[in-house]
Structures are given as C-alpha cells and as structure tokens.
Coordinates of C-alpha atoms in Angstrom, one line a residue:
X1 CA 60.8 114.0 92.0
X2 CA 64.2 115.5 91.6
X3 CA 66.5 113.7 89.1
X4 CA 69.1 113.6 91.9
X5 CA 67.1 111.5 94.4
X6 CA 68.9 109.0 96.7
X7 CA 65.7 107.3 97.7
X8 CA 65.6 105.3 94.5
X9 CA 68.7 103.3 95.7
X10 CA 68.8 100.5 98.3
X11 CA 71.6 99.8 100.7
X12 CA 73.6 96.6 100.0
X13 CA 72.5 93.9 102.4
X14 CA 75.1 92.8 105.0
X15 CA 76.3 89.2 105.2
X16 CA 75.2 87.2 108.2
X17 CA 78.6 86.2 109.4
X18 CA 78.7 86.8 113.2
X19 CA 82.0 85.0 113.8
X20 CA 84.0 86.5 111.0
X21 CA 87.7 85.9 111.2
X22 CA 89.2 88.1 108.6
X23 CA 89.5 91.3 110.7
X24 CA 92.2 89.6 112.8
X25 CA 94.3 88.4 109.8
X26 CA 97.5 90.1 108.6
X27 CA 98.8 89.9 105.0
X28 CA 102.3 88.5 105.4
X29 CA 103.0 87.2 101.9
X30 CA 102.1 88.2 98.4
X31 CA 99.1 86.7 96.6
X32 CA 99.3 84.9 93.3
X33 CA 99.2 87.8 90.8
X34 CA 97.5 87.7 87.4
X35 CA 97.7 90.7 85.1
X36 CA 94.6 91.3 83.0
X37 CA 96.0 94.4 81.3
X38 CA 96.0 92.8 77.9
X39 CA 92.3 91.6 78.2
X40 CA 90.2 93.6 80.7
X41 CA 92.4 96.6 80.4
X42 CA 92.5 96.5 76.6
X43 CA 88.7 96.1 76.2
X44 CA 88.2 99.3 78.2
X45 CA 90.3 101.4 75.9
X46 CA 88.8 103.9 73.5
X47 CA 91.4 102.7 70.9
X48 CA 92.3 99.1 71.7
X49 CA 96.0 98.2 71.6
X50 CA 97.7 97.1 68.4
X51 CA 99.5 93.8 68.3
X52 CA 102.8 95.6 68.6
X53 CA 101.6 97.6 71.6
X54 CA 100.4 94.4 73.2
X55 CA 103.8 92.8 72.7
X56 CA 105.5 95.7 74.4
X57 CA 103.2 95.6 77.4
X58 CA 103.5 91.8 77.6
X59 CA 107.3 92.1 77.7
X60 CA 107.0 94.7 80.5
X61 CA 104.7 92.4 82.5
X62 CA 107.2 89.5 82.2
X63 CA 110.0 91.8 83.3
X64 CA 108.0 92.9 86.3
X65 CA 107.6 89.3 87.3
X66 CA 104.0 88.2 86.5
X67 CA 103.8 84.5 86.2
X68 CA 100.2 84.5 85.1
X69 CA 99.1 86.9 82.3
X70 CA 95.6 87.1 80.7
X71 CA 96.5 87.8 77.1
X72 CA 93.1 88.3 75.6
X73 CA 89.7 87.0 74.4
X74 CA 90.9 85.3 71.2
X75 CA 87.4 84.1 70.2
X76 CA 86.0 87.6 70.4
X77 CA 88.3 89.4 67.9
X78 CA 90.8 88.7 65.2
X79 CA 93.5 91.0 66.8
X80 CA 93.2 89.1 70.1
X81 CA 93.5 85.8 68.2
X82 CA 96.5 87.1 66.2
X83 CA 98.2 88.3 69.3
X84 CA 97.9 85.0 71.1
X85 CA 99.3 83.2 68.0
X86 CA 102.2 85.7 67.8
X87 CA 103.1 85.0 71.4
X88 CA 103.2 81.3 70.8
X89 CA 104.8 81.2 67.3
X90 CA 107.4 83.8 68.1
X91 CA 108.3 82.0 71.3
X92 CA 107.7 85.0 73.5
X93 CA 106.3 83.2 76.5
X94 CA 109.0 82.3 79.1
X95 CA 108.8 78.7 80.5
X96 CA 107.7 79.9 83.9
X97 CA 104.9 82.1 82.6
X98 CA 101.3 80.8 82.1
X99 CA 99.1 82.7 79.6
X100 CA 95.4 82.9 80.4
X101 CA 92.6 83.5 77.9
X102 CA 88.9 84.4 78.5
X103 CA 85.9 82.8 76.8
X104 CA 82.2 82.6 77.4
X105 CA 80.7 79.1 78.1
X106 CA 79.6 78.7 74.5
X107 CA 80.7 75.9 72.1
X108 CA 81.9 77.9 69.1
X109 CA 83.8 80.4 71.3
X110 CA 85.5 77.6 73.2
X111 CA 86.5 75.9 70.0
X112 CA 88.1 79.1 68.7
X113 CA 89.9 79.6 72.0
X114 CA 91.5 76.2 72.0
X115 CA 92.5 76.8 68.4
X116 CA 94.3 80.0 69.4
X117 CA 96.2 78.1 72.1
X118 CA 97.6 75.4 69.8
X119 CA 101.3 74.7 70.7
X120 CA 101.3 76.7 74.0
X121 CA 103.3 75.1 76.9
X122 CA 101.0 76.2 79.7
X123 CA 97.6 77.8 79.6
X124 CA 94.6 78.8 81.8
X125 CA 91.3 78.7 80.0
X126 CA 89.1 81.2 81.8
X127 CA 85.4 80.4 81.4
X128 CA 82.6 82.6 82.7
X129 CA 78.9 83.2 82.7
X130 CA 76.7 85.7 84.4
X131 CA 75.1 84.6 87.7
X132 CA 73.8 87.6 89.4
X133 CA 70.1 88.0 90.3
X134 CA 69.6 91.0 88.0
X135 CA 71.2 89.2 85.1
X136 CA 69.2 86.0 85.6
X137 CA 65.9 87.8 86.0
X138 CA 66.1 90.8 83.7
X139 CA 68.7 89.8 81.0
X140 CA 68.5 86.1 80.5
X141 CA 65.2 85.3 82.2
X142 CA 66.6 82.0 83.3
X143 CA 66.3 79.9 86.4
X144 CA 69.2 79.0 88.7
X145 CA 69.2 75.5 87.2
X146 CA 69.5 76.8 83.7
X147 CA 72.4 79.1 84.6
X148 CA 74.2 76.2 86.3
X149 CA 73.8 74.1 83.2
X150 CA 75.4 76.8 81.1
X151 CA 78.5 76.8 83.4
X152 CA 78.7 73.0 83.6
X153 CA 78.3 72.4 79.9
X154 CA 80.9 75.0 79.1
X155 CA 83.4 73.4 81.5
X156 CA 82.6 70.0 80.0
X157 CA 83.3 71.2 76.5
X158 CA 86.7 72.7 77.7
X159 CA 87.5 69.4 79.4
X160 CA 86.8 67.4 76.3
X161 CA 88.8 69.6 74.0
X162 CA 91.9 70.1 76.1
X163 CA 92.1 66.3 76.5
X164 CA 93.0 66.1 72.8
X165 CA 96.1 68.3 73.4
X166 CA 98.1 66.5 76.2
X167 CA 101.4 68.3 75.4
X168 CA 99.9 71.4 77.0
X169 CA 99.7 71.9 80.7
X170 CA 96.0 73.0 81.0
X171 CA 94.3 74.7 83.9
X172 CA 90.7 75.9 84.3
X173 CA 89.5 79.1 85.8
X174 CA 85.8 79.7 86.3
X175 CA 84.1 83.0 87.1
X176 CA 80.6 83.4 88.3
X177 CA 80.4 86.9 86.7
X178 CA 78.9 89.6 88.9
X179 CA 79.7 87.5 92.0
X180 CA 79.0 90.5 94.2
X181 CA 75.4 90.6 92.9
X182 CA 74.9 86.9 93.2
X183 CA 73.2 85.2 96.2
X184 CA 76.0 83.6 98.2
X185 CA 74.3 80.2 98.4
X186 CA 73.9 80.2 94.6
X187 CA 77.5 81.2 94.0
X188 CA 78.6 78.3 96.0
X189 CA 76.1 76.0 94.3
X190 CA 77.2 76.8 90.8
X191 CA 80.9 76.7 91.7
X192 CA 80.5 73.3 93.4
X193 CA 78.9 72.0 90.2
X194 CA 81.8 73.4 88.1
X195 CA 84.4 71.8 90.5
X196 CA 82.6 68.5 90.4
X197 CA 82.7 68.5 86.6
X198 CA 86.3 69.5 86.3
X199 CA 87.6 67.2 89.0
X200 CA 90.6 69.1 90.3
X201 CA 93.2 67.7 92.8
X202 CA 95.2 69.4 95.5
X203 CA 98.2 69.1 93.1
X204 CA 96.4 70.6 90.2
X205 CA 93.8 73.0 91.5
X206 CA 91.0 74.7 89.7
X207 CA 90.8 78.5 90.0
X208 CA 87.5 80.0 91.1
X209 CA 87.5 83.7 90.4
X210 CA 85.0 85.8 92.4
X211 CA 84.7 89.0 90.5
X212 CA 83.3 92.2 91.9
X213 CA 82.3 92.9 88.3
X214 CA 80.5 95.9 89.7
X215 CA 81.7 97.2 93.1
X216 CA 78.5 97.3 95.1
X217 CA 79.4 97.5 98.8
X218 CA 82.0 98.6 101.2
X219 CA 85.2 96.5 101.3
X220 CA 84.3 94.9 104.6
X221 CA 81.1 93.4 103.2
X222 CA 83.1 92.1 100.2
X223 CA 85.5 90.4 102.7
X224 CA 82.5 88.9 104.4
X225 CA 81.3 87.5 101.1
X226 CA 84.7 85.9 100.4
X227 CA 85.0 84.4 103.9
X228 CA 81.5 83.0 103.7
X229 CA 82.2 81.5 100.3
X230 CA 85.5 80.0 101.4
X231 CA 83.8 78.4 104.4
X232 CA 81.0 76.8 102.3
X233 CA 82.7 75.7 99.1
X234 CA 83.4 72.0 98.8
X235 CA 86.9 70.6 98.1
X236 CA 88.6 73.8 99.3
X237 CA 92.0 72.1 99.2
X238 CA 91.5 71.6 95.4
X239 CA 90.7 75.3 94.8
X240 CA 92.5 78.6 94.4
X241 CA 90.2 81.4 95.3
X242 CA 90.8 84.4 93.0
X243 CA 89.6 88.0 93.3
X244 CA 88.9 90.4 90.5
X245 CA 87.7 93.7 91.9
X246 CA 86.5 96.8 90.1
X247 CA 86.7 100.4 91.3
X248 CA 83.1 101.7 91.0
X249 CA 83.2 102.9 94.6
X250 CA 86.9 103.7 94.6
X251 CA 87.7 100.8 96.9
X252 CA 89.1 98.1 94.5
X253 CA 92.5 97.8 96.3
X254 CA 91.0 97.9 99.8
X255 CA 88.5 95.2 98.8
X256 CA 91.2 93.0 97.3
X257 CA 93.4 93.4 100.4
X258 CA 90.5 92.5 102.8
X259 CA 89.5 89.6 100.4
X260 CA 93.0 88.2 100.8
X261 CA 92.6 88.5 104.6
X262 CA 89.3 86.7 104.2
X263 CA 91.0 83.6 102.6
X264 CA 91.5 84.3 98.9
X265 CA 94.8 83.2 97.3
X266 CA 95.0 85.1 94.0
X267 CA 94.4 88.6 92.7
X268 CA 93.7 89.8 89.2
X269 CA 94.3 93.4 88.3
X270 CA 96.0 95.9 86.0
X271 CA 98.9 98.2 86.1
X272 CA 97.7 101.7 87.2
X273 CA 94.1 100.3 87.5
X274 CA 93.0 100.7 83.9
X275 CA 89.7 98.8 83.2
X276 CA 86.0 99.0 82.7
X277 CA 84.2 102.1 84.0
X278 CA 86.2 103.5 86.9
X279 CA 88.8 100.8 86.5
X280 CA 90.2 97.5 87.8
X281 CA 92.1 96.7 90.9
X282 CA 95.5 98.5 90.6
X283 CA 98.3 95.9 91.0
X284 CA 100.9 98.5 91.4
X285 CA 99.1 100.1 94.4
X286 CA 98.4 96.8 96.1
X287 CA 101.9 95.4 95.6
X288 CA 103.5 98.6 96.9
X289 CA 101.2 98.6 99.9
X290 CA 102.6 95.2 100.8
X291 CA 106.2 96.5 100.1
X292 CA 105.7 99.4 102.5
X293 CA 104.8 96.9 105.2
X294 CA 107.9 94.9 104.8
X295 CA 106.3 92.2 102.7
X296 CA 107.9 91.1 99.5
X297 CA 105.4 91.8 96.7
X298 CA 107.2 89.3 94.4
X299 CA 106.9 91.9 91.6
X300 CA 109.9 94.0 90.6
X301 CA 108.7 97.6 90.5
X302 CA 112.0 99.4 91.0
X303 CA 111.9 101.2 87.6
X304 CA 108.7 103.1 88.1
X305 CA 109.4 105.5 85.3
X306 CA 109.7 102.8 82.7
X307 CA 106.5 101.2 83.9
X308 CA 104.6 104.5 83.6
X309 CA 106.1 105.3 80.2
X310 CA 105.2 101.9 78.8
X311 CA 101.6 101.9 80.2
X312 CA 101.0 105.4 78.9
X313 CA 102.4 104.5 75.5
X314 CA 100.3 101.4 75.2
X315 CA 97.0 102.6 76.7
X316 CA 97.2 106.3 75.6
X317 CA 96.0 107.1 79.1
X318 CA 98.2 109.6 81.1
X319 CA 99.1 108.5 84.6
X320 CA 97.7 110.9 87.2
X321 CA 100.6 112.8 88.9
X322 CA 99.0 112.0 92.3
X323 CA 98.7 108.3 91.5
X324 CA 99.6 106.2 94.5
X325 CA 103.3 105.3 94.7
X326 CA 104.3 106.0 91.1
X327 CA 102.7 109.4 90.3
X328 CA 105.1 112.2 89.4
X329 CA 104.2 114.2 92.5
X330 CA 103.5 111.6 95.2
X331 CA 106.8 112.1 96.9
X332 CA 106.9 115.8 96.4
X333 CA 106.5 118.3 99.3
X334 CA 105.8 121.9 98.6
X335 CA 104.6 122.8 102.2
X336 CA 107.3 124.4 104.3
X337 CA 106.6 122.4 107.4
X338 CA 106.6 119.1 105.4
X339 CA 109.9 120.0 103.8
X340 CA 111.5 120.8 107.1
X341 CA 110.3 117.5 108.6
X342 CA 111.6 115.5 105.6
X343 CA 115.0 117.3 105.7
X344 CA 115.4 116.6 109.4
X345 CA 114.3 113.0 109.2
X346 CA 116.5 112.2 106.3
X347 CA 119.5 113.6 108.2
X348 CA 118.9 111.2 111.1
X349 CA 118.3 107.9 109.3
X350 CA 120.1 104.8 110.6
X351 CA 119.8 101.9 108.1
X352 CA 119.9 99.3 110.9
X353 CA 116.7 100.8 112.4
X354 CA 114.7 100.7 109.2
X355 CA 113.1 103.5 107.2
X356 CA 111.3 106.1 109.3
X357 CA 111.0 109.5 107.5
X358 CA 108.2 112.0 108.1
X359 CA 105.7 112.2 105.1
X360 CA 107.6 109.5 103.1
X361 CA 106.1 106.0 103.7
X362 CA 108.9 104.5 101.6
X363 CA 112.3 105.6 100.3
X364 CA 111.5 107.1 96.8
X365 CA 114.9 105.8 95.6
X366 CA 113.4 102.2 95.8
X367 CA 111.3 103.1 92.8
X368 CA 114.0 104.9 90.9
X369 CA 112.9 108.3 92.1
X370 CA 115.5 110.9 93.1
X371 CA 115.4 113.1 96.2
X372 CA 115.4 116.0 93.7
X373 CA 111.7 115.3 93.2
X374 CA 110.9 115.0 96.9
X375 CA 111.2 118.7 97.7
X376 CA 110.1 121.3 95.2
X377 CA 109.8 125.0 95.9
X378 CA 106.8 127.3 95.4
X379 CA 105.2 130.0 97.4
X380 CA 104.0 127.5 100.0
X381 CA 107.5 126.3 100.7
X382 CA 109.6 127.3 103.7
X383 CA 113.2 127.4 104.9
X384 CA 113.6 123.7 105.3
X385 CA 112.8 122.9 101.6
X386 CA 115.1 125.7 100.3
X387 CA 117.9 124.5 102.6
X388 CA 117.4 120.9 101.5
X389 CA 117.8 121.8 97.8
X390 CA 121.0 123.8 98.5
X391 CA 122.5 121.0 100.6
X392 CA 121.5 118.1 98.4
X393 CA 122.6 119.7 95.1
X394 CA 125.3 122.1 96.1
X395 CA 126.7 121.0 99.4
X396 CA 125.7 124.1 101.3
X397 CA 124.6 123.5 104.9
X398 CA 122.9 126.7 105.6
X399 CA 122.6 127.5 109.4
X400 CA 119.0 128.1 110.5
X401 CA 119.3 131.9 110.7
X402 CA 120.5 132.1 107.1
X403 CA 117.7 129.6 106.0
X404 CA 115.2 132.1 107.4
X405 CA 116.6 135.0 105.6
X406 CA 117.1 133.3 102.2
X407 CA 113.7 131.6 102.4
X408 CA 112.2 135.1 102.3
X409 CA 114.1 135.9 99.1
X410 CA 112.8 132.7 97.4
X411 CA 109.2 133.2 98.6
X412 CA 109.2 136.7 97.3
X413 CA 110.2 135.5 93.9
X414 CA 107.8 132.6 93.8
X415 CA 104.9 134.9 94.8
X416 CA 105.9 137.5 92.2
X417 CA 106.2 134.9 89.4
X418 CA 103.3 132.8 90.6
X419 CA 105.1 129.5 89.9
X420 CA 107.4 126.9 91.2
X421 CA 111.1 127.6 91.1
X422 CA 113.4 125.0 89.6
X423 CA 116.4 123.9 91.6
X424 CA 118.8 125.7 89.3
X425 CA 116.8 128.9 89.8
X426 CA 117.1 128.5 93.6
X427 CA 120.9 128.2 93.3
X428 CA 121.0 131.2 90.9
X429 CA 119.0 133.3 93.5
X430 CA 121.4 132.3 96.2
X431 CA 124.4 133.0 94.1
X432 CA 123.1 136.4 93.0
X433 CA 122.1 137.4 96.6
X434 CA 125.2 136.3 98.5
X435 CA 128.1 135.4 96.1
X436 CA 128.0 137.2 92.8
X437 CA 126.1 140.4 93.5
X438 CA 128.1 143.1 91.7
X439 CA 127.8 145.5 94.7
X440 CA 129.6 143.1 97.1
X441 CA 133.0 144.1 98.5
X442 CA 135.7 141.5 97.9
X443 CA 139.1 140.8 99.2
X444 CA 141.9 141.5 96.7
X445 CA 144.8 140.5 99.1
X446 CA 145.6 140.4 102.7
X447 CA 148.5 140.1 105.1
X448 CA 148.0 138.7 108.6
X449 CA 150.8 139.1 111.2
X450 CA 150.2 137.0 114.3
X451 CA 151.6 137.7 117.8
X452 CA 149.8 138.5 121.1
X453 CA 147.3 140.2 118.8
X454 CA 146.6 139.8 115.1
X455 CA 147.5 142.6 112.7
X456 CA 145.6 142.6 109.4
X457 CA 146.3 144.6 106.3
X458 CA 143.7 144.0 103.6
X459 CA 143.2 145.4 100.1
X460 CA 139.5 145.4 99.1
X461 CA 137.6 146.3 96.0
X462 CA 134.0 147.3 95.6
X463 CA 132.3 148.4 92.4
X464 CA 135.6 149.3 90.8
X465 CA 137.0 151.2 93.8
X466 CA 139.9 149.8 95.8
X467 CA 141.1 150.6 99.3
X468 CA 143.2 149.4 102.1
X469 CA 142.0 148.4 105.6
X470 CA 144.2 148.0 108.6
X471 CA 143.1 146.7 112.0
X472 CA 144.2 144.6 114.9
X473 CA 142.3 142.2 117.2
X474 CA 142.0 138.7 118.6
X475 CA 142.0 136.8 115.3
X476 CA 141.5 137.8 111.7
X477 CA 137.8 138.4 111.9
X478 CA 138.1 140.7 115.0
X479 CA 140.9 142.6 113.3
X480 CA 138.8 143.1 110.2
X481 CA 135.7 144.3 112.1
X482 CA 137.9 146.7 114.1
X483 CA 139.2 148.1 110.8
X484 CA 135.7 148.4 109.4
X485 CA 134.6 150.3 112.5
X486 CA 137.0 153.1 111.6
X487 CA 135.7 153.3 108.1
X488 CA 132.0 153.0 108.8
X489 CA 132.1 154.9 112.2
X490 CA 129.6 152.3 113.5
X491 CA 129.8 149.4 115.9
X492 CA 130.2 146.0 114.2
X493 CA 129.3 142.8 116.1
X494 CA 129.4 139.3 114.8
X495 CA 126.3 137.6 116.1
X496 CA 126.4 134.3 114.2
X497 CA 129.2 132.3 112.5
X498 CA 129.3 129.0 110.8
X499 CA 131.7 127.3 108.4
X500 CA 132.2 123.9 106.8
X501 CA 134.2 122.2 104.0
X502 CA 132.6 121.9 100.6
X503 CA 134.9 119.1 99.5
X504 CA 138.0 117.1 100.5
X505 CA 141.5 117.0 99.3
X506 CA 144.3 119.5 98.7
X507 CA 142.1 121.8 96.7
X508 CA 139.1 121.6 99.0
X509 CA 137.0 124.7 99.4
X510 CA 135.5 126.1 102.6
X511 CA 132.3 128.1 103.0
X512 CA 131.7 130.6 105.7
X513 CA 128.4 132.1 106.8
X514 CA 128.4 135.3 108.8
X515 CA 125.6 137.2 110.5
X516 CA 126.6 140.6 112.0
X517 CA 125.1 143.8 113.2
X518 CA 126.2 147.2 111.8
X519 CA 124.8 149.5 114.4
X520 CA 121.3 148.2 114.7
X521 CA 121.1 146.7 111.2
X522 CA 121.4 142.9 110.9
X523 CA 123.3 141.7 107.8
X524 CA 124.3 138.3 106.4
X525 CA 127.3 137.3 104.2
X526 CA 128.5 134.2 102.6
X527 CA 131.9 133.4 101.0
X528 CA 133.6 130.4 99.4
X529 CA 137.3 130.0 99.1
X530 CA 140.1 127.4 99.2
X531 CA 141.7 129.7 101.8
X532 CA 139.6 129.4 105.1
X533 CA 140.8 132.8 106.3
X534 CA 139.9 134.4 103.0
X535 CA 136.5 132.8 103.2
X536 CA 136.0 134.3 106.7
X537 CA 137.1 137.8 105.6
X538 CA 135.1 137.8 102.4
X539 CA 131.9 136.7 104.3
X540 CA 132.3 139.7 106.6
X541 CA 132.9 142.0 103.7
X542 CA 129.8 140.6 101.9
X543 CA 127.7 141.3 105.0
X544 CA 128.8 144.9 105.4
X545 CA 128.8 145.7 101.6
X546 CA 125.4 147.6 101.6
X547 CA 126.8 150.0 104.3
X548 CA 130.3 150.1 102.9
X549 CA 128.9 151.1 99.5
X550 CA 127.8 154.4 101.0
X551 CA 131.3 155.3 102.2
X552 CA 133.9 156.7 99.9
X553 CA 137.1 154.6 100.1
X554 CA 140.4 156.0 99.1
X555 CA 142.3 154.5 96.3
X556 CA 145.1 152.2 97.3

C-alpha cells in the first residue's frame, strides 16, 4: 500500500438537521470577542513570549478594544503565573476588561489558578476536559459518566474556591475540548451537567465554549453542530455560546462566521491566526470581514502597521505579505488591467454613494495604508498604473495617448532589470524622457505679436547651439509649427493636445502635452512652465527635438 493512501481516512459524518436555519441568517453585529493570543497563541510558539513581550501584546489588545483577554495558563508554568500577577499588581487591567485564565479540571491546578488571580477585579476561569470519542476510548479509557464527573467536580471546586473571594466578579467558562470530535448528544449532556452545577442566571451567564480543537469538517457541518447544540442545550437564556475554531483545514474564519449565524454569541481567536498546528481563528480577518460589509466590528484596527509590528515582535513570526486585510501586498496591484480599473474607479468615487472601487473591497486608508502601496509597477503593469503614480505623486494627468507611449518606456526598463520600479524611479524615467533629456530643444525667449494673425519670434537652444525661428499662424502653436516647417522641410501636424494646471496661485505652473507628426513620424513632447504659452511652445520643441537635432541651425 502506498504511504499516500486516501482510503485510510473516513469522511466526517453529516449532522441530521433537515430544517437548519443558519443558511438564512445574516451577521449584522459583532460577536463578543475574546483574544487568546497570550495563552493559545503563546503555547504554540517555538520560543514562548517573555513577560515583557506579553505586557506589550496585552497593551495592544486593550488598545484595539478587546474586553475579554485570555492571559495564560498560570497553573502550568511560572512565567504565566508571574505575568498574571504582574497585570494585577501593576494595575494594568482597565476596569472594563476581564482577564481569562485556563485550567484543567484538576484540584491542584484550580488552586494555583485562583492563587494567581488574587486581587483581580473581574475574571473568567476557563475549565476544560477532553470529551471526544477518540480521547475517551484511546487516551483516557473512560466512560461517558466518568468524563462527566471530571467536568462537574472541576466546576464544583472552582465554585467553592471563588466563593471565598467575593470582591472579585467571577465568571465560569467551560470547554468540552475537541467538541467537533464529540458526539453531539454527549456534548449537550456534559454541558447540561456543568450548567446545573454552576447555576448561572440570565443576568450572569455561564460561557460554554465549543472548540474545534481540530478542524475536522467543512464549515457548514460545523454550523450544523452549533445549531444542533443551541437547540438542545437546557437553560439557553443563561448561556453564552462561544466558538474556538482552529485552522487545520484552512477554514477557521469561515467556520466561526457560520457558527455565529448558527446561534453562537462569542468568538475566541488570535491576531493574525497564530496558534497550534496551522493556527487559530484569525480575529483580524473576521473583524475586517464584518467591517467590509458595513458592520461595526467593535475593534479598532485603523493602525494596521502597528498591529503587525507588535505581533511580529512578540511572536517572532513574520506576517505573510498576502495575509488578508493587513498584509503588505494585499491592496497592491501589479497587473495593468487591475491598475487601470482602480485608477478609473478612484476618480469617480462619490462619498454619499459608499465605497465601490474595482479590486479594492475596502478603502486601504481605513487601515492606515496609503494609495502609494495600492499600485506598484513591474513588468506586468500597464499604462493605468504608471499614470496613477504620476498623478498621485506628481500631479501629472497624462492623456491616454501619452500613457500608452510612456508605459512602453517603463515596461522596457522593468523587463531589462527584472524588478519592480519604485515610484521615484518612475518619475525619474519620465523626467529623463520628456523634461530633462539633454538633447531636447528649449525656448530661450520669445516674442509674440498678435493681430489678424500671430507673429512669433523665438530664440531656441539645443545641445549648445542657438538659433532664431520666425513664423506666423493662427495662434502661437501654429506660428511655431509653420516656422519649424521651414527649418525641417517637412509637414508638421499637431494631432493631440492637452494641458492643465499643476498648482494654484500667482506662481502656478502649467503642463502641456503635445503629440504631433513630423512627416509620417509620431512624436510626443511635454513641458512645464509658469508661462502657459512658453509651456505650449516648449512641448512642441520637445516633440520635434529628435528631428531638429539632425538639422544645423545658425547661431543667433
């Protein structure tokens, strides 16, 4: 038998729920969020966080807006215990934040946990034990009744100990670990027993956390499990149903979203999805998914770069540049057609009509990203992207015909150098091609006499040589092209013309774009000047410069 043999696996059994309601539900408000970065995320790290790193991450979580934060497993390690004590003794926990700690349902661990929480204002004690079929039968070799007794006795011990500390506002969270691998009727049976022992009220609910400790099915089956559980659990009005999905199948966010649609109230996860094996549910992704649908996620994620930097520094795990919503490249378009669509959409946005831009599901500026990062130029890019960069950074509104020509210049360079061009390099290429090329002819001075026809006298200089041109026509441009005809002995026809102001005020500059034909050759020129006429004349001179360079001009 091949080592790669799919027949040794069995499909996950579907849930018998013929009248499921969750597919018709819509998420219109944020769930209760609980960050588990400092516990689940930390225990998954090659090098667990130091106390100082944990403090930094805790402060970020508070700043983002988490009101429930699982801060560790204080009975499992001294660093976790010390961190919990530091939070309390250094008064780092805001009044509106509840810290949560994890413990197994074992007496000495529960005692150590309560010790770690001495003096805290509000706390959630999170008790768990494994309930799945494979754990019961192959690991613990226990009956259902024995597993239930572990859970109930653990809850009883917590209840007895917290009663001795009435100054703290205590809540209980119970997790049937590996819920997804637990028979649904047994999951309900053990949770009913826990609820009965704790005796919650509608005003002070117990949290029942249903973890996909291992993601074993498609998200729709998980949603069926959650809806089935919500329908069958007793005292539903005294319970918050919580989700804790993992990403073994790459569907942790989807499973959590469908789980909320199926009736859950609360979601546990981590920033950027760090966690055991392939990771936990990514709170950033789910929160931003809500945001993109016009739902307030109730988490403040506007400074995405700070979030990324803190998470990377504390976990020592780099954030993938294609990470949803906050990755470095997720709003970046290299494709020419994408760039063109983004550029055109951005130019037509009307705030009162809501955001609607091709390829950008949200406005990157909402997360502190600049439009500079949206369009980047490599060999796959086209005229739209190049034009966007020049307009966004330098105010140049290139007409389409010039976009086409200059895009060829940029593409030739990106292909030759086999790399992306930075925005400054794109400007440098434009400047060298159209404005600062040493072979360009330029206007030294001009005199324009207007009557029925315009008479132009212009002194020009090219590559150290100067000469005078004289011509007449209907306007300055016509007069100049007539003068150039005499010098070049060729027909000159202006085929495209565009101009716009680069700034406002008394010292405003204008830019002129000219396309013309010298004989059968098509040429383009660009010029910038505070004098609009001078900009027009210089643009024509720039366009004819290659041909003019071949003609000997007489010294003035």
